[in-house]
PDB file of C-alpha atoms in Angstrom:
ATOM      1  CA  MET A  58      -1.138   3.088  11.965  1.00 44.00           C
ATOM      2  CA  MET A  59       0.035   3.823  15.470  1.00 44.00           C
ATOM      3  CA  ARG A  60      -0.849   6.668  17.794  1.00 42.00           C
ATOM      4  CA  LYS A  61       1.944   8.614  19.384  1.00 43.00           C
ATOM      5  CA  ARG A  62       1.554  10.894  22.352  1.00 43.00           C
ATOM      6  CA  THR A  63       3.329  14.236  22.310  1.00 45.00           C
ATOM      7  CA  ASP A  64       3.605  16.954  24.942  1.00 46.00           C
ATOM      8  CA  THR A  65       3.439  20.661  24.231  1.00 44.00           C
ATOM      9  CA  PRO A  66       5.431  23.146  26.314  1.00 49.00           C
ATOM     10  CA  VAL A  67       2.317  24.048  28.308  1.00 48.00           C
ATOM     11  CA  GLY A  68       1.670  20.422  29.177  1.00 46.00           C
ATOM     12  CA  GLU A  69      -1.310  19.822  26.871  1.00 45.00           C
ATOM     13  CA  ARG A  70      -1.350  16.365  25.383  1.00 45.00           C
ATOM     14  CA  HIS A  71      -2.121  15.719  21.725  1.00 42.00           C
ATOM     15  CA  LEU A  72      -2.400  12.512  19.730  1.00 40.00           C
ATOM     16  CA  GLN A  73      -0.440  12.410  16.521  1.00 40.00           C
ATOM     17  CA  LEU A  74      -1.015   9.696  13.907  1.00 40.00           C
ATOM     18  CA  VAL A  75       2.195   8.017  12.792  1.00 42.00           C
ATOM     19  CA  HIS A  76       2.271   5.636   9.820  1.00 49.00           C
ATOM     20  CA  SER A  77       4.561   2.683  10.231  1.00 55.00           C
ATOM     21  CA  ARG A  78       6.766   2.446   7.154  1.00 58.00           C
ATOM     22  CA  PRO A  79       8.606  -0.519   5.737  1.00 63.00           C
ATOM     23  CA  ALA A  80      12.374  -0.177   6.141  1.00 63.00           C
ATOM     24  CA  ASN A  81      13.339  -0.567   2.475  1.00 91.00           C
ATOM     25  CA  ALA A  82      12.082  -1.328  -1.041  1.00 94.00           C
ATOM     26  CA  ALA A  83      12.062  -5.089  -0.483  1.00 95.00           C
ATOM     27  CA  ASP A  84       9.965  -4.690   2.671  1.00 95.00           C
ATOM     28  CA  LEU A  85       7.567  -2.372   0.837  1.00 96.00           C
ATOM     29  CA  GLU A  86       7.227  -4.865  -2.019  1.00 97.00           C
ATOM     30  CA  SER A  87       6.508  -7.651   0.466  1.00 97.00           C
ATOM     31  CA  GLU A  88       3.945  -5.607   2.377  1.00 97.00           C
ATOM     32  CA  VAL A  89       2.066  -4.524  -0.771  1.00 98.00           C
ATOM     33  CA  SER A  90       2.126  -8.070  -2.134  1.00 97.00           C
ATOM     34  CA  ALA A  91       0.838  -9.494   1.151  1.00 97.00           C
ATOM     35  CA  SER A  92      -1.921  -6.869   1.260  1.00 97.00           C
ATOM     36  CA  LEU A  93      -2.993  -7.776  -2.278  1.00 98.00           C
ATOM     37  CA  HIS A  94      -3.144 -11.474  -1.372  1.00 97.00           C
ATOM     38  CA  ARG A  95      -5.130 -10.718   1.809  1.00 97.00           C
ATOM     39  CA  ALA A  96      -7.710  -8.684  -0.092  1.00 96.00           C
ATOM     40  CA  GLY A  97     -10.540 -11.116  -0.682  1.00 91.00           C
ATOM     41  CA  ASP A  98     -11.751  -9.516  -3.906  1.00 95.00           C
ATOM     42  CA  ILE A  99      -8.462  -9.626  -5.861  1.00 96.00           C
ATOM     43  CA  ASP A 100      -6.813 -12.606  -7.537  1.00 96.00           C
ATOM     44  CA  ALA A 101      -3.189 -11.542  -6.973  1.00 97.00           C
ATOM     45  CA  THR A 102      -1.650 -14.705  -8.444  1.00 96.00           C
ATOM     46  CA  TYR A 103      -0.158 -12.857 -11.415  1.00 97.00           C
ATOM     47  CA  ILE A 104       0.416  -9.431  -9.875  1.00 98.00           C
ATOM     48  CA  PHE A 105       4.086  -8.523  -9.604  1.00 98.00           C
ATOM     49  CA  VAL A 106       5.122  -5.690  -7.281  1.00 98.00           C
ATOM     50  CA  SER A 107       8.279  -3.609  -7.474  1.00 97.00           C
ATOM     51  CA  ALA A 108       9.194  -0.628  -5.306  1.00 97.00           C
ATOM     52  CA  HIS A 109      11.698   2.181  -5.334  1.00 95.00           C
ATOM     53  CA  ASP A 110      11.830   5.301  -3.142  1.00 93.00           C
ATOM     54  CA  GLY A 111       8.247   4.895  -1.927  1.00 94.00           C
ATOM     55  CA  GLY A 112       6.932   4.365  -5.459  1.00 96.00           C
ATOM     56  CA  VAL A 113       5.238   1.056  -6.212  1.00 97.00           C
ATOM     57  CA  THR A 114       4.675  -0.487  -9.642  1.00 98.00           C
ATOM     58  CA  LEU A 115       1.981  -3.125 -10.139  1.00 98.00           C
ATOM     59  CA  ALA A 116       2.533  -5.237 -13.253  1.00 98.00           C
ATOM     60  CA  GLY A 117       0.918  -8.397 -14.602  1.00 98.00           C
ATOM     61  CA  TRP A 118      -2.699  -9.362 -15.087  1.00 96.00           C
ATOM     62  CA  VAL A 119      -5.926 -10.026 -13.238  1.00 97.00           C
ATOM     63  CA  PRO A 120      -9.003 -11.973 -14.367  1.00 96.00           C
ATOM     64  CA  LEU A 121     -11.509  -9.134 -13.887  1.00 96.00           C
ATOM     65  CA  TYR A 122     -11.261  -5.530 -15.025  1.00 95.00           C
ATOM     66  CA  THR A 123     -12.574  -4.227 -11.674  1.00 96.00           C
ATOM     67  CA  GLN A 124      -9.573  -5.789  -9.904  1.00 97.00           C
ATOM     68  CA  ILE A 125      -7.176  -3.404 -11.688  1.00 97.00           C
ATOM     69  CA  GLU A 126      -8.390  -0.322  -9.827  1.00 97.00           C
ATOM     70  CA  ARG A 127      -8.981  -2.259  -6.612  1.00 98.00           C
ATOM     71  CA  ALA A 128      -5.338  -3.444  -6.604  1.00 98.00           C
ATOM     72  CA  ALA A 129      -4.128   0.164  -6.847  1.00 98.00           C
ATOM     73  CA  ASP A 130      -6.407   1.136  -3.951  1.00 97.00           C
ATOM     74  CA  VAL A 131      -4.963  -1.664  -1.813  1.00 98.00           C
ATOM     75  CA  ALA A 132      -1.395  -0.610  -2.669  1.00 98.00           C
ATOM     76  CA  TRP A 133      -2.165   2.995  -1.680  1.00 97.00           C
ATOM     77  CA  GLY A 134      -3.345   1.717   1.696  1.00 96.00           C
ATOM     78  CA  VAL A 135       0.093   0.404   2.653  1.00 96.00           C
ATOM     79  CA  GLY A 136       2.152   2.708   4.881  1.00 94.00           C
ATOM     80  CA  GLY A 137       5.142   4.219   3.102  1.00 94.00           C
ATOM     81  CA  VAL A 138       3.612   4.138  -0.394  1.00 96.00           C
ATOM     82  CA  ARG A 139       3.955   7.579  -1.977  1.00 96.00           C
ATOM     83  CA  HIS A 140       3.156   6.740  -5.601  1.00 96.00           C
ATOM     84  CA  VAL A 141       1.460   3.861  -7.444  1.00 97.00           C
ATOM     85  CA  LEU A 142       2.072   3.088 -11.122  1.00 98.00           C
ATOM     86  CA  ASN A 143      -0.600   0.635 -12.209  1.00 98.00           C
ATOM     87  CA  GLU A 144       0.418  -1.379 -15.275  1.00 98.00           C
ATOM     88  CA  LEU A 145      -2.037  -4.223 -14.708  1.00 98.00           C
ATOM     89  CA  SER A 146      -4.106  -5.598 -17.547  1.00 97.00           C
ATOM     90  CA  CYS A 147      -7.135  -7.844 -17.661  1.00 95.00           C
ATOM     91  CA  SER A 148      -6.809 -11.299 -19.197  1.00 80.00           C
ATOM     92  CA  LEU A 149     -10.137 -12.553 -20.434  1.00 72.00           C
TER      93      LEU A 149
END
């Protein structure tokens, strides 16, 4: 997230938060996938990410049930994600 400075007509300065967004679906898929792999509490080996129009689908499996919800939380944290469809399952 970046901060952007804007001026009002009366000269007051305000900070506006601006999310950086991936340029296209492939970039969004890459960013979500990288974020999942960086998260230390998720085994993202068998998580497959697809994106379209800001929507992200997580498919595949994880070894622990708690990682299903955590993966969705990580995906939501990526700039440009507007919807997450979580189709992950747990393989015991």
